[in-house]
Coordinates of C-alpha atoms and ligand atoms in Angstrom, one line a residue:
Chain A
M1 CA -0.1 0.0 -0.1
M2 CA 2.9 2.4 0.9
A3 CA 5.0 1.1 -1.8
Q4 CA 1.9 2.0 -4.3
A5 CA 1.6 5.1 -2.9
A6 CA 5.1 6.2 -3.5
Q7 CA 5.2 5.1 -6.8
Q8 CA 2.5 7.0 -7.8
T9 CA 4.6 10.5 -8.0
Q10 CA 2.8 10.8 -11.4
P11 CA -0.4 10.3 -11.0
D12 CA -1.9 10.1 -14.4
T13 CA 1.1 8.0 -15.9
P14 CA -0.9 5.7 -18.7
G15 CA -0.9 1.8 -18.2
R16 CA -0.5 1.8 -14.6
E17 CA -4.3 1.7 -14.3
A18 CA -4.4 -1.5 -12.8
E19 CA -2.1 -0.6 -9.8
D20 CA -3.4 3.2 -9.3
Y21 CA -7.1 2.7 -9.3
V22 CA -8.9 0.6 -7.0
L23 CA -12.5 1.1 -8.6
V24 CA -12.7 2.0 -12.4
A25 CA -16.6 2.3 -14.1
D26 CA -16.4 2.1 -17.8
G27 CA -19.1 4.1 -19.7
I28 CA -21.8 2.7 -17.0
S29 CA -25.5 3.6 -17.7
K30 CA -28.8 2.9 -16.4
Q31 CA -32.1 3.9 -18.3
F32 CA -35.1 3.8 -16.4
G33 CA -37.6 3.4 -19.5
G34 CA -36.9 6.4 -21.8
F35 CA -35.1 7.8 -19.1
K36 CA -31.0 7.5 -18.5
A37 CA -30.5 8.5 -15.2
V38 CA -27.0 7.5 -15.8
D39 CA -25.4 7.8 -19.2
T40 CA -21.9 6.1 -19.9
V41 CA -19.9 7.7 -16.9
T42 CA -16.4 6.8 -16.4
L43 CA -15.3 6.7 -13.0
K44 CA -11.7 5.8 -11.5
V45 CA -11.3 6.2 -7.8
R46 CA -7.7 6.0 -6.7
R47 CA -6.5 3.4 -4.5
G48 CA -6.5 5.3 -0.6
S49 CA -8.3 8.0 -1.7
I50 CA -11.2 10.2 -1.0
H51 CA -13.2 10.9 -3.8
A52 CA -16.4 12.9 -3.9
L53 CA -19.0 12.4 -6.2
I54 CA -21.1 16.2 -6.2
G55 CA -24.0 17.3 -8.8
P56 CA -27.2 19.1 -8.6
N57 CA -30.2 16.9 -7.1
G58 CA -31.5 14.4 -9.5
A59 CA -28.4 14.1 -11.2
G60 CA -27.8 10.7 -10.4
K61 CA -25.3 10.2 -7.8
T62 CA -27.6 7.5 -6.0
T63 CA -28.0 5.7 -8.8
C64 CA -24.3 5.4 -9.7
F65 CA -23.8 4.1 -6.4
N66 CA -26.4 1.5 -7.2
L67 CA -24.6 0.2 -10.1
L68 CA -21.4 0.1 -8.8
T69 CA -22.3 -1.7 -5.9
K70 CA -24.7 -3.7 -8.1
T71 CA -28.1 -2.8 -6.3
L72 CA -29.2 -2.3 -9.5
S73 CA -27.9 -4.0 -13.0
L74 CA -26.1 -2.2 -15.7
T75 CA -27.7 -1.0 -18.8
S76 CA -24.4 -1.3 -20.0
G77 CA -20.3 -0.3 -19.5
S78 CA -18.5 -2.4 -16.7
I79 CA -16.8 -2.2 -13.0
V80 CA -13.6 -3.4 -12.4
L81 CA -12.7 -3.5 -8.5
N82 CA -9.4 -4.4 -8.0
G83 CA -8.8 -5.5 -11.5
R84 CA -11.6 -7.9 -11.2
D85 CA -14.6 -7.4 -13.6
I86 CA -17.9 -7.3 -10.9
S87 CA -20.4 -6.1 -13.5
H88 CA -22.1 -9.7 -13.1
L89 CA -21.7 -10.5 -9.4
T90 CA -24.5 -10.0 -7.4
S91 CA -25.0 -7.1 -4.7
S92 CA -24.1 -9.2 -2.0
Q93 CA -20.9 -10.9 -3.7
V94 CA -19.8 -7.5 -4.3
A95 CA -19.9 -6.4 -0.5
R96 CA -17.7 -9.4 0.0
C97 CA -15.3 -8.6 -2.8
G98 CA -14.5 -5.4 -0.3
L99 CA -16.9 -2.9 -1.9
V100 CA -19.7 -1.9 1.0
R101 CA -21.9 1.0 1.1
S102 CA -24.2 3.4 3.2
F103 CA -27.5 4.7 1.8
Q104 CA -29.2 8.0 1.5
I105 CA -31.8 6.9 3.4
S106 CA -30.2 5.3 6.7
A107 CA -30.1 1.8 6.8
I108 CA -30.6 0.6 10.1
F109 CA -32.3 -1.9 11.8
P110 CA -34.9 0.0 13.9
K111 CA -36.5 -2.9 16.1
M112 CA -32.7 -3.9 17.4
T113 CA -30.5 -2.4 19.6
V114 CA -27.3 -0.5 18.9
L115 CA -25.2 -3.0 19.9
E116 CA -27.1 -5.7 18.0
N117 CA -26.9 -3.4 14.5
M118 CA -23.3 -3.5 15.0
R119 CA -22.9 -7.2 15.7
V120 CA -24.9 -8.4 12.8
A121 CA -22.2 -6.1 10.7
L122 CA -19.8 -8.1 12.5
Q123 CA -21.3 -11.2 11.9
R124 CA -20.3 -10.9 8.5
K125 CA -16.5 -11.4 9.0
A126 CA -17.5 -13.8 11.6
G127 CA -18.6 -15.9 9.3
R128 CA -21.3 -17.4 12.0
S129 CA -24.4 -16.4 10.6
Y130 CA -25.7 -19.9 10.0
R131 CA -25.3 -21.8 13.3
F132 CA -28.9 -22.3 14.6
W133 CA -27.8 -24.1 17.1
Q134 CA -25.6 -22.1 19.0
P135 CA -26.6 -19.9 21.6
L136 CA -26.0 -15.8 21.3
S137 CA -23.0 -15.7 23.8
T138 CA -21.0 -17.8 21.2
I139 CA -20.9 -14.1 19.5
A140 CA -20.3 -12.4 23.0
S141 CA -16.9 -11.8 21.6
L142 CA -18.0 -9.4 18.4
D143 CA -19.4 -7.0 21.6
A144 CA -15.9 -5.7 22.4
E145 CA -15.1 -4.9 18.7
A146 CA -18.8 -3.2 18.3
K147 CA -18.7 -1.4 21.6
H148 CA -15.5 0.4 20.4
L149 CA -16.3 1.3 17.4
L150 CA -19.9 2.6 18.8
S151 CA -17.4 4.6 21.0
R152 CA -16.4 6.7 17.8
V153 CA -19.6 8.0 16.9
Q154 CA -21.0 9.1 20.6
L155 CA -23.3 5.9 20.5
A156 CA -21.4 4.3 23.4
D157 CA -24.3 4.9 26.2
S158 CA -26.7 4.2 23.9
H159 CA -26.0 0.1 23.2
D160 CA -29.7 -0.8 24.4
T161 CA -31.2 1.5 22.8
L162 CA -33.8 0.5 20.0
A163 CA -32.0 1.8 17.2
G164 CA -35.5 3.2 15.4
T165 CA -35.6 5.3 18.4
L166 CA -32.0 7.3 17.6
S167 CA -32.2 10.9 16.7
Y168 CA -32.1 11.4 12.9
G169 CA -28.0 12.1 13.0
K170 CA -27.5 9.5 15.4
K171 CA -28.8 6.7 13.0
R172 CA -26.7 8.2 10.3
A173 CA -23.9 7.7 12.6
L174 CA -24.8 4.7 13.1
E175 CA -25.0 2.9 9.8
I176 CA -21.6 4.6 8.9
V177 CA -20.2 2.7 11.7
T178 CA -21.8 -0.4 10.9
T179 CA -20.3 -0.4 7.2
L180 CA -17.1 0.4 8.6
A181 CA -17.6 -2.6 11.0
L182 CA -17.0 -4.9 7.7
N183 CA -14.1 -2.9 7.6
P184 CA -14.1 -2.5 3.6
E185 CA -11.4 -2.1 0.8
V186 CA -13.5 0.5 -0.8
M187 CA -16.3 2.3 1.3
L188 CA -19.2 4.1 -0.3
L189 CA -20.9 6.9 1.4
D190 CA -24.2 8.4 0.3
E191 CA -24.7 12.0 1.6
P192 CA -23.8 11.0 4.8
T193 CA -24.0 14.0 6.8
A194 CA -27.3 15.0 4.7
G195 CA -29.6 16.8 7.4
M196 CA -27.2 16.7 10.5
G197 CA -27.2 18.9 13.2
H198 CA -23.6 20.8 13.9
E199 CA -22.8 19.0 16.7
D200 CA -22.9 15.5 14.7
I201 CA -21.0 16.8 11.5
E202 CA -17.8 17.3 13.0
P203 CA -17.3 13.8 14.3
I204 CA -18.8 12.0 11.6
T205 CA -16.2 13.7 9.4
E206 CA -13.6 13.3 11.6
L207 CA -14.6 9.7 11.2
I208 CA -14.7 9.3 7.9
R209 CA -11.3 11.2 7.5
D210 CA -9.9 8.8 10.2
S211 CA -11.3 5.6 8.8
A212 CA -10.2 6.6 5.0
K213 CA -6.6 5.6 6.2
G214 CA -5.9 2.6 4.4
R215 CA -8.9 2.6 2.2
T216 CA -10.7 4.3 -0.3
V217 CA -13.8 5.7 0.8
L218 CA -16.3 7.6 -2.4
M219 CA -18.7 9.5 -1.2
V220 CA -21.6 11.8 -2.7
E221 CA -21.6 15.0 -0.5
H222 CA -23.4 18.3 -0.8
N223 CA -21.3 20.0 2.3
M224 CA -18.6 21.9 0.1
S225 CA -16.6 22.7 3.5
I226 CA -16.4 18.8 3.9
V227 CA -15.7 17.9 0.2
A228 CA -13.0 21.0 0.4
G229 CA -11.5 19.4 3.9
I230 CA -11.4 15.9 3.2
C231 CA -11.6 14.7 -0.3
D232 CA -8.8 14.5 -2.8
R233 CA -10.7 14.5 -6.0
I234 CA -13.8 15.3 -7.3
T235 CA -16.3 14.3 -9.9
V236 CA -19.2 16.6 -10.9
L237 CA -22.1 14.9 -12.5
Q238 CA -25.0 16.7 -14.3
H239 CA -28.1 15.2 -16.1
G240 CA -26.5 11.7 -15.4
K241 CA -23.2 12.6 -17.4
T242 CA -19.7 13.3 -16.0
L243 CA -19.5 17.7 -15.9
A244 CA -15.7 17.7 -15.0
E245 CA -13.2 16.2 -12.9
G246 CA -10.3 17.3 -10.6
S247 CA -8.9 18.6 -7.3
Y248 CA -11.4 21.0 -5.4
E249 CA -9.3 23.9 -6.7
A250 CA -10.1 23.3 -10.3
I251 CA -13.5 21.9 -10.0
S252 CA -14.4 25.5 -7.9
A253 CA -12.8 27.8 -10.6
D254 CA -14.8 25.4 -13.3
E255 CA -17.4 27.8 -15.3
R256 CA -19.4 25.0 -15.9
V257 CA -19.3 23.5 -12.4
I258 CA -20.4 27.1 -11.4
S259 CA -23.0 27.2 -13.5
A260 CA -24.3 24.3 -12.9
Y261 CA -24.0 24.2 -9.3
I262 CA -25.4 28.4 -8.9
G263 CA -25.8 28.9 -5.5
G264 CA -25.2 25.0 -4.7
N265 CA -24.9 24.4 -0.5
A266 CA -21.4 25.5 -0.5
Chain B
M1 CA -35.7 -14.9 38.7
R2 CA -39.3 -13.7 37.6
S3 CA -39.3 -15.9 34.2
S4 CA -37.6 -18.6 35.8
L5 CA -40.6 -18.8 38.6
I6 CA -43.2 -18.9 35.8
M7 CA -41.0 -21.5 33.9
A8 CA -40.9 -23.6 37.1
A9 CA -44.8 -23.2 37.7
L10 CA -45.6 -23.9 33.9
V11 CA -43.7 -27.4 34.2
V12 CA -45.4 -28.4 37.0
L13 CA -49.3 -27.7 35.5
A14 CA -47.9 -29.7 32.9
L15 CA -47.1 -32.4 34.6
A16 CA -50.5 -32.3 36.5
A17 CA -52.9 -31.4 33.8
P18 CA -53.5 -34.8 32.8
F19 CA -54.9 -35.9 36.1
A20 CA -57.5 -32.7 35.6
V21 CA -57.9 -32.5 31.3
Y22 CA -58.4 -35.4 28.8
P23 CA -54.8 -35.8 28.1
V24 CA -55.9 -36.4 24.0
L25 CA -57.0 -32.6 24.5
L26 CA -53.7 -31.5 26.0
M27 CA -51.8 -33.6 23.3
T28 CA -54.0 -31.8 20.5
I29 CA -53.0 -28.7 21.9
L30 CA -48.9 -29.4 22.4
C31 CA -48.8 -30.6 18.7
F32 CA -50.2 -27.5 17.2
A33 CA -48.8 -25.3 19.7
L34 CA -45.2 -26.3 18.3
F35 CA -46.7 -26.3 14.6
A36 CA -47.7 -22.4 15.4
A37 CA -44.2 -21.9 17.1
S38 CA -42.6 -23.2 13.6
F39 CA -44.9 -21.3 11.9
N40 CA -43.9 -18.3 13.7
L41 CA -40.5 -18.9 13.0
L42 CA -41.1 -18.1 9.6
L43 CA -43.6 -15.5 9.8
G44 CA -42.7 -13.5 13.1
Y45 CA -39.0 -13.8 12.8
V46 CA -38.6 -13.6 9.0
G47 CA -41.5 -12.0 7.8
L48 CA -42.4 -14.6 5.6
L49 CA -45.7 -15.5 5.3
S50 CA -46.1 -19.3 4.0
F51 CA -49.7 -19.9 3.3
G52 CA -49.1 -23.8 2.8
H53 CA -47.7 -24.7 5.9
A54 CA -50.1 -27.4 6.5
M55 CA -48.2 -29.6 3.9
F56 CA -45.5 -30.1 6.0
F57 CA -47.8 -30.4 9.2
G58 CA -49.8 -33.2 7.3
G59 CA -47.5 -34.7 5.1
G60 CA -45.1 -35.2 8.6
A61 CA -48.2 -36.9 9.9
Y62 CA -48.6 -39.1 6.6
I63 CA -45.1 -40.2 6.3
T64 CA -45.2 -41.0 9.8
G65 CA -48.2 -43.6 9.8
Y66 CA -46.8 -44.6 6.6
L67 CA -43.7 -45.6 8.2
V68 CA -44.8 -46.7 11.5
R69 CA -47.8 -48.7 10.1
D70 CA -46.9 -50.2 6.5
L71 CA -43.3 -50.0 6.8
K72 CA -43.0 -51.2 10.4
W73 CA -40.7 -48.9 11.6
P74 CA -40.7 -48.1 15.4
M75 CA -42.4 -44.4 16.3
E76 CA -39.2 -42.7 17.1
L77 CA -38.0 -43.7 13.6
G78 CA -41.2 -42.6 11.8
L79 CA -40.5 -39.1 13.5
V80 CA -37.3 -39.1 12.1
G81 CA -38.2 -40.0 8.7
A82 CA -41.3 -37.4 8.7
V83 CA -38.5 -34.6 9.8
V84 CA -36.4 -35.9 7.0
V85 CA -38.5 -35.7 3.9
A86 CA -39.5 -32.1 5.3
L87 CA -36.0 -31.0 5.4
I88 CA -35.4 -32.2 1.6
A89 CA -39.0 -30.7 0.8
G90 CA -38.4 -27.5 2.6
L91 CA -35.0 -27.1 1.3
F92 CA -36.7 -27.8 -2.4
L93 CA -40.0 -26.2 -2.2
G94 CA -38.2 -23.4 -0.1
T95 CA -35.5 -22.8 -2.9
I96 CA -38.1 -22.4 -5.6
A97 CA -40.8 -20.2 -3.5
I98 CA -37.9 -17.7 -1.7
R99 CA -37.1 -16.2 -5.4
R100 CA -40.5 -14.3 -4.8
Q101 CA -41.4 -11.9 -2.2
G102 CA -44.6 -11.0 -0.3
I103 CA -48.2 -11.9 -1.4
Y104 CA -46.4 -14.0 -4.2
F105 CA -44.4 -16.4 -1.8
A106 CA -47.7 -16.8 0.4
M107 CA -49.2 -17.6 -3.3
I108 CA -46.0 -20.1 -4.2
T109 CA -46.3 -21.9 -1.3
L110 CA -50.5 -21.9 -1.2
A111 CA -49.9 -23.4 -5.1
F112 CA -47.6 -26.2 -3.6
S113 CA -49.8 -27.4 -0.4
Q114 CA -52.4 -27.4 -3.0
M115 CA -50.0 -29.7 -5.4
I116 CA -48.9 -31.8 -2.2
Y117 CA -52.9 -32.1 -0.9
F118 CA -53.9 -33.9 -4.1
I119 CA -51.0 -36.2 -4.1
F120 CA -51.8 -37.2 -0.4
L121 CA -55.5 -37.7 -1.9
Q122 CA -54.6 -40.0 -4.6
A123 CA -51.3 -42.0 -3.4
P124 CA -52.2 -45.3 -2.7
F125 CA -50.9 -45.5 0.9
T126 CA -52.9 -42.8 2.3
G127 CA -56.1 -43.7 2.3
G128 CA -57.9 -40.9 -0.3
E129 CA -60.7 -39.1 2.2
N130 CA -60.7 -41.7 4.9
G131 CA -56.9 -40.7 5.6
L132 CA -54.4 -43.3 6.5
Q133 CA -56.1 -44.6 9.9
G134 CA -54.5 -47.7 12.4
I135 CA -51.4 -45.9 13.2
P136 CA -49.5 -48.5 16.0
R137 CA -48.0 -46.8 18.8
T138 CA -45.0 -49.0 19.2
P139 CA -43.5 -49.0 22.9
L140 CA -41.0 -45.8 23.9
L141 CA -38.0 -47.0 22.7
G142 CA -39.0 -50.5 22.5
I143 CA -39.9 -51.0 26.2
L144 CA -42.1 -48.6 27.5
P145 CA -45.6 -49.0 26.3
V146 CA -47.4 -45.9 25.6
E147 CA -50.9 -47.5 24.4
T148 CA -53.1 -45.6 26.8
A149 CA -53.8 -41.5 26.1
F150 CA -52.3 -40.5 29.7
S151 CA -48.8 -42.2 29.5
F152 CA -48.4 -41.0 25.7
Y153 CA -49.0 -37.7 27.2
Y154 CA -45.7 -37.3 28.9
A155 CA -43.8 -38.8 25.8
V156 CA -45.5 -36.2 23.7
L157 CA -44.6 -33.3 26.2
V158 CA -41.0 -34.3 26.4
A159 CA -41.2 -34.2 22.3
V160 CA -42.9 -30.8 22.1
G161 CA -40.7 -29.8 24.6
L162 CA -37.6 -30.7 23.0
G163 CA -39.1 -29.0 19.8
L164 CA -39.6 -25.7 21.3
L165 CA -36.2 -25.8 22.8
L166 CA -34.9 -26.0 19.7
I167 CA -36.7 -23.0 18.2
Y168 CA -36.1 -21.1 21.2
R169 CA -32.7 -21.9 21.0
I170 CA -32.7 -20.8 16.7
V171 CA -34.2 -17.7 17.6
Y172 CA -31.5 -16.4 20.2
S173 CA -28.4 -17.8 17.7
P174 CA -26.0 -16.0 15.9
F175 CA -28.5 -16.9 13.0
G176 CA -31.8 -15.7 14.8
E177 CA -30.1 -12.6 15.4
L178 CA -29.6 -12.3 11.1
L179 CA -33.1 -13.3 10.8
R180 CA -34.4 -10.6 12.6
A181 CA -32.1 -8.2 10.9
I182 CA -33.6 -9.8 7.5
R183 CA -37.3 -9.1 8.7
D184 CA -36.4 -5.2 9.8
N185 CA -34.2 -4.7 6.4
A186 CA -33.6 -7.1 3.8
V187 CA -31.7 -4.6 1.7
R188 CA -29.4 -3.4 4.6
V189 CA -28.4 -7.0 5.2
D190 CA -28.1 -7.9 1.6
S191 CA -25.2 -5.1 1.6
L192 CA -23.5 -6.0 4.3
G193 CA -22.6 -8.9 2.3
F194 CA -25.0 -11.4 3.5
D195 CA -26.8 -14.0 1.2
V196 CA -30.2 -13.1 2.3
N197 CA -31.8 -15.9 0.4
R198 CA -29.7 -18.5 1.7
H199 CA -30.7 -17.4 5.2
K200 CA -34.5 -17.4 4.4
I201 CA -34.1 -20.9 2.9
L202 CA -32.5 -22.5 5.8
A203 CA -35.4 -20.9 8.0
F204 CA -37.9 -21.9 5.7
T205 CA -36.3 -25.6 5.8
L206 CA -35.9 -25.4 9.9
S207 CA -39.7 -24.6 10.0
A208 CA -40.8 -27.3 7.7
A209 CA -39.1 -29.7 9.5
L210 CA -40.3 -28.7 12.6
A211 CA -43.9 -28.6 11.5
A212 CA -43.7 -32.0 10.2
F213 CA -42.7 -33.4 13.2
A214 CA -45.6 -31.7 15.2
G215 CA -47.5 -33.3 12.4
G216 CA -46.2 -36.9 13.1
L217 CA -46.5 -36.4 16.8
K218 CA -50.2 -35.7 16.2
A219 CA -50.9 -38.5 14.0
L220 CA -49.3 -40.8 16.4
V221 CA -51.8 -39.1 19.2
F222 CA -55.1 -39.8 17.1
Q223 CA -53.3 -42.7 15.4
F224 CA -54.7 -41.5 12.1
A225 CA -53.3 -39.0 9.7
P226 CA -56.6 -37.1 8.1
L227 CA -56.7 -35.7 4.9
A228 CA -57.9 -32.5 6.9
D229 CA -54.3 -31.8 8.1
V230 CA -52.7 -31.0 4.5
S231 CA -55.5 -28.4 3.8
W232 CA -55.8 -25.0 3.4
T233 CA -57.9 -24.5 6.4
V234 CA -55.2 -25.9 8.6
S235 CA -52.7 -23.5 6.7
G236 CA -55.2 -20.7 7.7
E237 CA -55.6 -22.1 11.4
V238 CA -52.3 -22.0 12.3
I239 CA -51.6 -18.2 11.2
L240 CA -55.0 -17.6 13.1
M241 CA -53.0 -19.3 15.9
T242 CA -50.2 -17.4 15.5
L243 CA -51.5 -13.5 15.2
L244 CA -53.8 -14.6 17.8
G245 CA -51.4 -15.3 20.3
G246 CA -48.8 -13.0 19.1
L247 CA -46.6 -12.7 16.4
G248 CA -43.0 -12.4 17.3
T249 CA -43.0 -13.4 20.7
F250 CA -41.8 -17.0 21.7
S251 CA -44.7 -18.0 23.8
G252 CA -47.6 -16.1 21.7
P253 CA -47.9 -19.3 19.1
L254 CA -48.3 -21.4 22.4
F255 CA -51.0 -19.5 23.7
G256 CA -52.9 -18.9 20.2
A257 CA -52.9 -22.6 19.9
A258 CA -54.2 -23.6 22.9
I259 CA -57.0 -20.9 22.7
I260 CA -58.1 -22.0 19.3
I261 CA -58.1 -25.8 20.0
L262 CA -60.2 -24.6 23.5
L263 CA -62.5 -22.7 21.5
N264 CA -63.0 -25.7 19.0
D265 CA -63.4 -28.2 21.7
T266 CA -66.2 -26.1 24.0
L267 CA -67.7 -24.8 21.1
S268 CA -68.0 -27.8 18.9
S269 CA -71.7 -28.0 19.8
A270 CA -72.5 -24.8 18.8
G271 CA -71.6 -25.9 15.0
E272 CA -71.5 -22.8 12.6
W273 CA -71.6 -20.2 15.8
A274 CA -68.2 -21.4 16.9
L275 CA -66.2 -20.3 13.7
V276 CA -68.5 -16.7 14.0
L277 CA -67.6 -16.5 17.8
Q278 CA -63.7 -17.7 16.7
G279 CA -63.9 -14.8 14.4
V280 CA -65.0 -12.1 16.7
I281 CA -62.5 -13.1 19.1
F282 CA -59.8 -12.8 16.8
L283 CA -60.8 -9.2 15.8
I284 CA -61.4 -8.0 18.7
V285 CA -57.7 -9.1 20.0
L286 CA -55.8 -8.0 16.6
V287 CA -58.1 -4.6 16.4
F288 CA -57.0 -3.5 20.5
F289 CA -53.8 -5.8 20.9
R290 CA -51.3 -5.8 18.0
T291 CA -49.3 -8.0 20.0
G292 CA -52.2 -10.5 20.0
F293 CA -52.9 -12.4 23.1
V294 CA -49.3 -11.8 24.8
G295 CA -49.7 -8.5 24.4
L296 CA -52.7 -8.2 25.9
L297 CA -51.5 -10.4 29.1
S298 CA -48.1 -7.9 29.2
R299 CA -50.6 -5.0 29.0
T300 CA -52.6 -6.0 32.0
K301 CA -49.3 -6.7 33.7
I302 CA -50.5 -9.9 34.7
I303 CA -47.4 -11.6 33.2
K304 CA -44.5 -10.3 30.8
L305 CA -43.7 -13.2 28.7
V306 CA -41.8 -12.7 25.1
Ligands
LIG1 N1 -35.7 3.2 -9.8 C1 -36.0 4.5 -10.7 N2 -37.3 4.6 -11.2 C2 -37.2 5.4 -12.6 N3 -36.5 6.4 -12.0 C3 -35.6 7.1 -11.0 C4 -35.1 5.9 -10.3 N4 -34.1 5.7 -9.0 C5 -33.7 7.4 -9.6 N5 -34.5 7.5 -11.1 C6 -34.2 8.9 -11.5 O1 -33.1 9.4 -12.2 C7 -32.6 10.5 -11.5 C8 -31.3 10.1 -10.6 O2 -31.8 10.1 -9.5 P1 -30.8 9.9 -8.4 O3 -29.8 9.2 -8.6 O4 -31.2 9.6 -7.0 O5 -30.3 11.4 -8.0 P2 -29.0 12.1 -6.9 O6 -28.6 11.0 -6.2 O7 -27.7 12.5 -7.8 O8 -30.1 13.1 -6.3 C9 -33.7 11.3 -10.6 O9 -34.7 11.8 -12.0 C10 -34.6 10.0 -10.5 O10 -35.4 10.5 -10.6
LIG2 MG1 -29.2 11.0 -4.2

């Protein structure tokens, strides 16, 4: 990982893609009836980077995520993760390959406790989820890790709270931390801070920055100060197509982006 | 502490019951309680509505009856045979049915159960509309005679107890925790990298096997496997028992089964009116207590069992 990073002195050297990019979507499209929500988008995500996907509402960002994680099937194009073509895998297979997402709508288990929510995620790696003959105490060993992760998002004193009764911001934090529990190589976050109050945004931003060490993060984010603060590279979508790509400085100076984003959420 | 007291009281009650109540009635309740609990494993803990669960219950009765009466197997092996067949059938039918969700899943299971009803109606060993009659009760473990209803009651009590313990184990296992997660948010479970369908198929298969075990026991109780036990009305009745007792609670289906069986028994002389009254009670409990009879109990603070 570090050795590779050292080799990336000239990031745009052609012919090194397989090494430099952990995730490559090549001309992916999604058509709903006669409407192309994602139209031949090509997206290359560098290993170890925090990459932002931005664009006005309805630009196709969530649909893009749905395609990358195979939550939706591709109309055309291909997706390569770590040099492996994942275009024809199912969504759960993609997750097992190390590409795990969070959802724009908080996806938690509302009738289970916060700790149980974490334990479900941790069960994936523990691989005991078919053991119907064993008592729950056999996975109590996961609790320590679960509690540690929860403490990172100020959920340490909510272990026994039903997840459905948490505040909106806490639900989002719980979802992100369950995603993180899988220790994914690539983590996709769909508007992780949307609708959060100030007091929640700061720790979540910290958590994302912190957890990006040793992994790649691709995130949809409307809050431009977060994008400016933690993202290495930005892709702008509009009407399902790539409008621009580059660093925050380059993007924020790009006239096409400015006109597409007049008054954005910056 | 309190719940272990309640458990101890229940055990004493169960042991003393046949001195006061007709043992066949008690055994009927026990068999349906296990059947409803196995059904609840699917509907209550995974959110899968099977509308054909009588195919496993009644099928288990037929297979046990056939093995014990025609092949002269000891009754314990007859039950094991029914469970093995149900495991295979459940795996096969579950794999097909699970491809569809919600009402379509219910309809596929209903279609399967209608096919199985027809097969048992036509098969040479089942006695057609008369059912499979004259199933002998072989001595327990080859030595203990259990011909009287009174003595057989205790064997059934132990068998049903073991079945319920297994269900309890499943519900509170790593697998059970995952089932509850699937019921809560299957899309999220999938996105975490679990194979949701395979977990559902395992739950379906286990539920089928337990239902067949319950059905096989009932056939040994009555020494008779009736065609009615594979019919859609029994599939409907087990839904009723589960909802009435309390969906997704451990004790709910047990209460539900007891209430329905006792109602059927006491109201059987009332003829058609029994069904009307059953409907009224069902409506009252469901409209006012969404968690069924168990919800009602905990609301009135009599006991709090889940
Ligand atoms: N399942 C669907 N069926 C039809 N249209 C959809 C579906 N999902 C998204 N869309 C449309 O695709 C476009 C892009 O949506 P989305 O990807 O959610 O945008 P974003 O996340 O960038 O706000 C929108 O116009 C939306 O209405
Ligand atoms: Mg979106």
